[in-house]
mmCIF file of C-alpha atoms in Angstrom:
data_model
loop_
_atom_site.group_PDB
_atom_site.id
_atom_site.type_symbol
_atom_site.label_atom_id
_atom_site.label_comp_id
_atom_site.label_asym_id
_atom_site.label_seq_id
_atom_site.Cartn_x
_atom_site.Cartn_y
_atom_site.Cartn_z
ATOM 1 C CA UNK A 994 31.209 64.952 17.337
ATOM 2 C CA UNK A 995 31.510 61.882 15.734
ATOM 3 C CA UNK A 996 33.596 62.710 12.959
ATOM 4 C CA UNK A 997 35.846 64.278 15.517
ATOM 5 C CA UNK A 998 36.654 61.402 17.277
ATOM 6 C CA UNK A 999 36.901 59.400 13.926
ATOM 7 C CA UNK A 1000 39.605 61.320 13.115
ATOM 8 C CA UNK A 1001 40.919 61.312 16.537
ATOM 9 C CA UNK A 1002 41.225 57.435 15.983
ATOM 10 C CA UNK A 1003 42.407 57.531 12.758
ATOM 11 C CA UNK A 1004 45.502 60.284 14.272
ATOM 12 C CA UNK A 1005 47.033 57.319 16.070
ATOM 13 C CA UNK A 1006 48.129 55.575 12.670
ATOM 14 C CA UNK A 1007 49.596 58.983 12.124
ATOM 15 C CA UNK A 1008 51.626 59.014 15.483
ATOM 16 C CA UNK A 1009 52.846 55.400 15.243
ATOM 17 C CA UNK A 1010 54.153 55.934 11.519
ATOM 18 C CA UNK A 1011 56.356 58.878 13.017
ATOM 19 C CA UNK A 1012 57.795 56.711 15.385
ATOM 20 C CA UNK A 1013 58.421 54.109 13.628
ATOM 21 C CA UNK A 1014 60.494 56.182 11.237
ATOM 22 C CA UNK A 1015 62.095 57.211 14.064
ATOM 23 C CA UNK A 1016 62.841 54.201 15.255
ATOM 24 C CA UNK A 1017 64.365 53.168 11.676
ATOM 25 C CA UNK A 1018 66.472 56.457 11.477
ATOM 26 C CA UNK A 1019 69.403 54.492 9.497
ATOM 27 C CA UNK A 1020 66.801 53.277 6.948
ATOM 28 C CA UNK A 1021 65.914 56.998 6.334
ATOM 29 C CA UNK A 1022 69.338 58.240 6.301
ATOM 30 C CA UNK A 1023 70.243 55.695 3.695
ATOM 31 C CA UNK A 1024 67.648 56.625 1.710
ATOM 32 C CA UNK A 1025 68.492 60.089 1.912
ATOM 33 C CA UNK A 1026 72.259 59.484 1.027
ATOM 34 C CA UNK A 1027 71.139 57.878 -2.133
ATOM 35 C CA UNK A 1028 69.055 61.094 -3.127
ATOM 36 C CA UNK A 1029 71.549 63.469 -2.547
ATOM 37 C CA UNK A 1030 73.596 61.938 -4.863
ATOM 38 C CA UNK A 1031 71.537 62.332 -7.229
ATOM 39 C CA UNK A 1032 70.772 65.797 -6.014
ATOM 40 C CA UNK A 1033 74.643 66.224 -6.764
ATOM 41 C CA UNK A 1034 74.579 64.853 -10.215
ATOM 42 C CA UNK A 1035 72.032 66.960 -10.953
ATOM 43 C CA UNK A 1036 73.726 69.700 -9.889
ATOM 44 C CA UNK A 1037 76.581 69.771 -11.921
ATOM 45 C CA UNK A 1038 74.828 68.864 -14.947
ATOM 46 C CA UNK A 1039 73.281 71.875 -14.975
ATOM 47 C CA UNK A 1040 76.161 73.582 -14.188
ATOM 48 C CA UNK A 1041 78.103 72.012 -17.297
ATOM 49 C CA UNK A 1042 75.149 73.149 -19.493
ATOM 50 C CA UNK A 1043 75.517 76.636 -18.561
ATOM 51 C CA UNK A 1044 78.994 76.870 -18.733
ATOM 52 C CA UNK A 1045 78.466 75.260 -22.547
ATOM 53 C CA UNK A 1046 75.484 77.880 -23.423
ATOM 54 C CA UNK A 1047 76.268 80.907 -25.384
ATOM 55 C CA UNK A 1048 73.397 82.301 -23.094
ATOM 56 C CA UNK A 1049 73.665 83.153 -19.387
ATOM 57 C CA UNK A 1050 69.963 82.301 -19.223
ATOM 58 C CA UNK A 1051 68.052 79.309 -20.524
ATOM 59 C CA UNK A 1052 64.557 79.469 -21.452
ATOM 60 C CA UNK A 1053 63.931 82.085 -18.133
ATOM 61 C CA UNK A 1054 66.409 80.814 -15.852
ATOM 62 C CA UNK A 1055 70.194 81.892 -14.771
ATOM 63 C CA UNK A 1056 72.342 79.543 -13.269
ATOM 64 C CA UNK A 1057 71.827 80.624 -10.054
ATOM 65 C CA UNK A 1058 67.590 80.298 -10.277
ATOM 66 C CA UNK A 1059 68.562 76.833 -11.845
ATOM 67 C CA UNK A 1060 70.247 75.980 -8.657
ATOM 68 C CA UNK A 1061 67.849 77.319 -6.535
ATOM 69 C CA UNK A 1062 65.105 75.356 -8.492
ATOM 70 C CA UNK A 1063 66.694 72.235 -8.307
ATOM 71 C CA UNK A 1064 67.018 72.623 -4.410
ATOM 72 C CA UNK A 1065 64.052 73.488 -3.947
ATOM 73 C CA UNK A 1066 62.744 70.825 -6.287
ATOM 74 C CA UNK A 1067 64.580 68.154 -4.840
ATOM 75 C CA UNK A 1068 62.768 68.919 -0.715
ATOM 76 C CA UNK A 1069 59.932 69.399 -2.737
ATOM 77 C CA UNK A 1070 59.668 65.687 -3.597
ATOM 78 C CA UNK A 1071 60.864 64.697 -0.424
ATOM 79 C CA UNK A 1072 57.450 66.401 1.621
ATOM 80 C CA UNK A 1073 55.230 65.399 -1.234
ATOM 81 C CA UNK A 1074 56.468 61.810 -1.304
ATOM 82 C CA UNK A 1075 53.679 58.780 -0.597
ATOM 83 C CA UNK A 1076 54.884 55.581 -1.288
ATOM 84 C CA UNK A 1077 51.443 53.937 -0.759
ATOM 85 C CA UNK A 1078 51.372 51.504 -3.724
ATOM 86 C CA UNK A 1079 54.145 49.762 -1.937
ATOM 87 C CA UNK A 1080 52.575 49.402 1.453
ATOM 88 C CA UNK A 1081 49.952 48.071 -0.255
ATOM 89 C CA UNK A 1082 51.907 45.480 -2.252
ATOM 90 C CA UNK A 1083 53.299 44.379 0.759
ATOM 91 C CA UNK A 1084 50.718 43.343 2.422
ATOM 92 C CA UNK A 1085 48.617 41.556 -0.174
ATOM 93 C CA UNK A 1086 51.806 39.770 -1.121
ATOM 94 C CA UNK A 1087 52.619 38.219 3.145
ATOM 95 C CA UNK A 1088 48.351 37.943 3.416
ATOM 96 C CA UNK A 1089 48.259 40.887 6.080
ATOM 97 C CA UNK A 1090 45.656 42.778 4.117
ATOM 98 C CA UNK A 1091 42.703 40.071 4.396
ATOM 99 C CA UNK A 1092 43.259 41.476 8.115
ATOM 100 C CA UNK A 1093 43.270 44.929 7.599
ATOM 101 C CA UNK A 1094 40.367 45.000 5.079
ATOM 102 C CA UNK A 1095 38.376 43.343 7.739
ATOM 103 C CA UNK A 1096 39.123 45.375 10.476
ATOM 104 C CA UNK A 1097 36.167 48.423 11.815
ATOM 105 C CA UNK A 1098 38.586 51.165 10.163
ATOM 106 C CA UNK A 1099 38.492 52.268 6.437
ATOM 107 C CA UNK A 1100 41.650 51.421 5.026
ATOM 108 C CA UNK A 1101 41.814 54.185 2.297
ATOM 109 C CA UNK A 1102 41.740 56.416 5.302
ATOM 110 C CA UNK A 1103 44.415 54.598 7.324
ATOM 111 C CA UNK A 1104 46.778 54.355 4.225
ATOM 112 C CA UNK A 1105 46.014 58.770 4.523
ATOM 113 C CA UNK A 1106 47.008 59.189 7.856
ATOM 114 C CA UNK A 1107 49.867 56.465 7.389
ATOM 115 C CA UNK A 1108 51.305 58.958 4.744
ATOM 116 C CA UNK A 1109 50.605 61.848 7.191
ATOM 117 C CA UNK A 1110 53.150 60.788 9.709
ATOM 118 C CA UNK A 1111 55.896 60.392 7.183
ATOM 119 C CA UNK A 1112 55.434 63.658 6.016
ATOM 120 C CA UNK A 1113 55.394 65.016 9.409
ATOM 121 C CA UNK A 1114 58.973 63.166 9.832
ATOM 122 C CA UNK A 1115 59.982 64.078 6.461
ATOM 123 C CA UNK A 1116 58.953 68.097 7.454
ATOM 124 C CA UNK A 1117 60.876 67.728 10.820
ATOM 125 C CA UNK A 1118 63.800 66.092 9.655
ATOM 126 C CA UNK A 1119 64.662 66.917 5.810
ATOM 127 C CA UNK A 1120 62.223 69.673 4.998
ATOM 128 C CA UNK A 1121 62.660 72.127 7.506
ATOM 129 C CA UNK A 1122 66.408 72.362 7.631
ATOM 130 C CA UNK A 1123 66.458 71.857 3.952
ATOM 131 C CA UNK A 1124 63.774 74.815 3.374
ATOM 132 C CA UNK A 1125 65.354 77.177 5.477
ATOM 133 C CA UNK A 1126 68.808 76.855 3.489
ATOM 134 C CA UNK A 1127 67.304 77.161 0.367
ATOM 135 C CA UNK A 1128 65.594 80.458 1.600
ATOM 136 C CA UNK A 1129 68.837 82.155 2.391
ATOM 137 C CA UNK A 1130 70.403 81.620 -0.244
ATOM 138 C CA UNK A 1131 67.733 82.215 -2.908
ATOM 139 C CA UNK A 1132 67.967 85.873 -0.556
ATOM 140 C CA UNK A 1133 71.400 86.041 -1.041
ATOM 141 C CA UNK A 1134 71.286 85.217 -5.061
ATOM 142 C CA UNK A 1135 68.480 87.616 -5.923
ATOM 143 C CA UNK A 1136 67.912 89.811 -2.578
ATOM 144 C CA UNK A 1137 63.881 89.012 -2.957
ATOM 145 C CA UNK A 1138 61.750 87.294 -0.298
ATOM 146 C CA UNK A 1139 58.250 87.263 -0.517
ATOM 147 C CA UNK A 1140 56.110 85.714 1.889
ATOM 148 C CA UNK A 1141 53.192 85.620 -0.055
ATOM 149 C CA UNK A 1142 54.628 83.300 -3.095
ATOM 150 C CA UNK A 1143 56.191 81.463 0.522
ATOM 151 C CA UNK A 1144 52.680 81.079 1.399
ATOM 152 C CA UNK A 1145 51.150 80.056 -1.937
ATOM 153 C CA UNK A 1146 54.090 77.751 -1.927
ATOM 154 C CA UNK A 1147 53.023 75.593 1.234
ATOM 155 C CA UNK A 1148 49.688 75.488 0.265
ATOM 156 C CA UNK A 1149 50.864 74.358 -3.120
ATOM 157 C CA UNK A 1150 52.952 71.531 -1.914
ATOM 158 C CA UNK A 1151 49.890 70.080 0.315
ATOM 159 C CA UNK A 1152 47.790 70.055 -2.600
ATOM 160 C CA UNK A 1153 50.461 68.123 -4.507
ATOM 161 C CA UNK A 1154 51.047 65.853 -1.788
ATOM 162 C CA UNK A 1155 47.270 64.958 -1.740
ATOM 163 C CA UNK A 1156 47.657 64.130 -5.596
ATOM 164 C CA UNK A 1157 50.736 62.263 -5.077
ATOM 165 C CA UNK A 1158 49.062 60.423 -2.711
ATOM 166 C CA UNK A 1159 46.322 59.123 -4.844
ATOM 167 C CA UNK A 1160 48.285 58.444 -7.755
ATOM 168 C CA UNK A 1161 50.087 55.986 -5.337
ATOM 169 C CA UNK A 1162 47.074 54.399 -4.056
ATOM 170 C CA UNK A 1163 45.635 54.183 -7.291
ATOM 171 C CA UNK A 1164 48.745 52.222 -8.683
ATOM 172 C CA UNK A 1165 49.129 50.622 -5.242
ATOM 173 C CA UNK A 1166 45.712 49.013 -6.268
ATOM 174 C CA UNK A 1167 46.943 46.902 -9.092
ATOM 175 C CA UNK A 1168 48.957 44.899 -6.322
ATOM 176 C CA UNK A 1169 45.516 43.085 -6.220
ATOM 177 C CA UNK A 1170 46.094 41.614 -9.608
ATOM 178 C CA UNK A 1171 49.647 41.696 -10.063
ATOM 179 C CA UNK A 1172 51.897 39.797 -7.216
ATOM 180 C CA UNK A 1173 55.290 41.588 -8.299
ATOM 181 C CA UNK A 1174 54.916 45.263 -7.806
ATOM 182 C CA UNK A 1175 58.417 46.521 -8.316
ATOM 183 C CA UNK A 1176 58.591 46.283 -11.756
ATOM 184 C CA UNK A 1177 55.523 48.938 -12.077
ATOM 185 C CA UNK A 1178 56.560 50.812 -8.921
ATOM 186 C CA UNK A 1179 59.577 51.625 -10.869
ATOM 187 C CA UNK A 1180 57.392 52.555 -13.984
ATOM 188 C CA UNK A 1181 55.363 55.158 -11.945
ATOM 189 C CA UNK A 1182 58.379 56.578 -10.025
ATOM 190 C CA UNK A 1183 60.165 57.292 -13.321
ATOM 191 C CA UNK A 1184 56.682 58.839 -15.059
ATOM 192 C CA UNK A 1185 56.175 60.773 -11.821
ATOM 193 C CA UNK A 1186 59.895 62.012 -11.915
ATOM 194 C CA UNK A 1187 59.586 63.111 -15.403
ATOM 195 C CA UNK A 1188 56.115 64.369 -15.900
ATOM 196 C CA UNK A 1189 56.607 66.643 -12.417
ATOM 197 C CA UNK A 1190 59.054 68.509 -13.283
ATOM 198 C CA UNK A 1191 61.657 66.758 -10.819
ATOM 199 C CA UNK A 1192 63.882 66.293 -13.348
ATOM 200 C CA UNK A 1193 63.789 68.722 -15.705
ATOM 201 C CA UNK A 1194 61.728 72.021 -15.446
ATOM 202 C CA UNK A 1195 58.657 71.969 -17.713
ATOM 203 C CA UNK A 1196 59.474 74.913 -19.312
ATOM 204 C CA UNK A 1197 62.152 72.944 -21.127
ATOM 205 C CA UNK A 1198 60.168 70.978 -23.226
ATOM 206 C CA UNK A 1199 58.454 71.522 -26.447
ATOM 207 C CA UNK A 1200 55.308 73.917 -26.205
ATOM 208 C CA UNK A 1201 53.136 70.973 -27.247
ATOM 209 C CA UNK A 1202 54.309 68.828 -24.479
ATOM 210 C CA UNK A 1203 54.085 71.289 -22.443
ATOM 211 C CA UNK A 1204 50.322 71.589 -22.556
ATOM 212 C CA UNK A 1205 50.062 67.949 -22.284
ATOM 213 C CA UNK A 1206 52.159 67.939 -19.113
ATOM 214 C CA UNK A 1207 50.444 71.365 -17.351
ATOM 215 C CA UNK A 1208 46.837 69.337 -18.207
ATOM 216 C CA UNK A 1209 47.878 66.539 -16.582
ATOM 217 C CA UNK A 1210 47.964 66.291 -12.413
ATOM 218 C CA UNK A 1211 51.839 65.605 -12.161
ATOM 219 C CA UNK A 1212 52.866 69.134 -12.727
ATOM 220 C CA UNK A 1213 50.842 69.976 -9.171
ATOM 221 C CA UNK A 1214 53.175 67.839 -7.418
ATOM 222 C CA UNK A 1215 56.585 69.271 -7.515
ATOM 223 C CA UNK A 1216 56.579 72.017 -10.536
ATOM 224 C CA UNK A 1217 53.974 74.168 -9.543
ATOM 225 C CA UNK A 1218 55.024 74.188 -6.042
ATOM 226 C CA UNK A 1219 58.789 75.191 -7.489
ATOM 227 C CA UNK A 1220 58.049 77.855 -9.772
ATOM 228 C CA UNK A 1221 55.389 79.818 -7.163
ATOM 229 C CA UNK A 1222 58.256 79.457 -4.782
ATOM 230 C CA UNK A 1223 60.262 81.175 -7.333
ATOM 231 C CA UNK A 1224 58.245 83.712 -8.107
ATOM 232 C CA UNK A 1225 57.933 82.690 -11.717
ATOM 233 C CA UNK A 1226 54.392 80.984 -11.770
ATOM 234 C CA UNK A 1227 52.421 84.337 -12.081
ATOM 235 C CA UNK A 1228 48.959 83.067 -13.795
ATOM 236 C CA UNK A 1229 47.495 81.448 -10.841
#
């Protein structure tokens, strides 16, 4: 019973985040804006490659999978996103954490449910719309729809939201020791970006890498999700 109403507490933090976002809706948008463009460049880039290639498919995928996977990819990262470490940095830079560390609430936990409401507005407002689109017209390209690799896929995307969420914390962390975050919050956006697949597909790298990058915890966050969704991620 008490763990019940520990998390019933702790579901407030949750609430308030959501409507806060809310109440910042331009900040969002903007935000948004400045990922679909490079959602766009992405986009054609693959499309020039393909129209370059010799082949119609590239190490497994057609055009119109590489499409698909880059949509899919790209509200992938959106849900999954947990930009903890700079929370964090915040407020040990303005002092705000000697308060919060102090308070009768454990602040790991807080930073959790924190992160819960923005996926909950991210879900509402980006994923759903975005998912739905996606689904139709991965239908419409290759006339499958299964609801099993759908399900797999949701369960996936938790999992890597709960590792994306650590790795932030973890890096959020160093805030402690180093004033400046940005610099390093840069660092681990562009590792995360690379070594999940957001960018480029795992499969597209050299065999050896590829074992390094399937060991490591990255590939859970938006590749794994990607390929179940696409029906390519069999071995699981």
């Amino acid at each position: 019973m008490k763990s019940f109403f520990d998390i019933k507490s702790y579901l407030t933090f949750t609430k308030n985040t959501f409507q806060k976002n809310l109440s910042y809706r331009a900040n969002a948008i903007l935000f948004f804006l400045g990922d679909l463009m490079l959602l766009f460049v992405t986009f054609y880039l693959w499309k020039a490659i393909y129209r370059s290639s010799n082949s119609m498919i590239i190490k497994g995928f057609n055009l119109n999978e590489m499409i698909v996977y880059v949509l899919i990819s790209f509200i992938t990262s959106v849900i999954v996103n947990a930009d903890i470490a700079y929370i964090i940095s915040r407020e040990v830079r303005e002092g705000s954490i000697a308060i919060n560390l102090i308070r009768p609430i454990n602040y790991q936990k807080r930073m959790f449910f924190e992160s819960l409401g923005n996926l909950a507005y991210n879900f509402i407002v980006v994923f759903f719309i975005g998912f739905v689109v996606v689904t139709i017209l991965k239908v419409n390209y290759s006339g499958e729809f299964s609801i099993d690799n759908i399900i797999l896929y949701f369960i996936s995307i938790f999992a890597g939201f709960l590792i994306n969420f650590y790795y932030s914390y973890i890096f959020g962390l160093l805030s402690f020791k180093i004033t400046n975050m940005w610099g390093l919050t840069q660092i681990m956006n562009a590792i995360s970006q690379l070594l999940s697949g957001a960018l480029i597909p795992i499969v597209f790298f050299p065999s050896w890498m590829q074992e390094i990058f399937n060991f490591l915890p990255f590939s859970s966050m938006i590749y794994t999700p990607s390929m179940i969704y696409l029906g390519k991620l069999t071995n699981i």
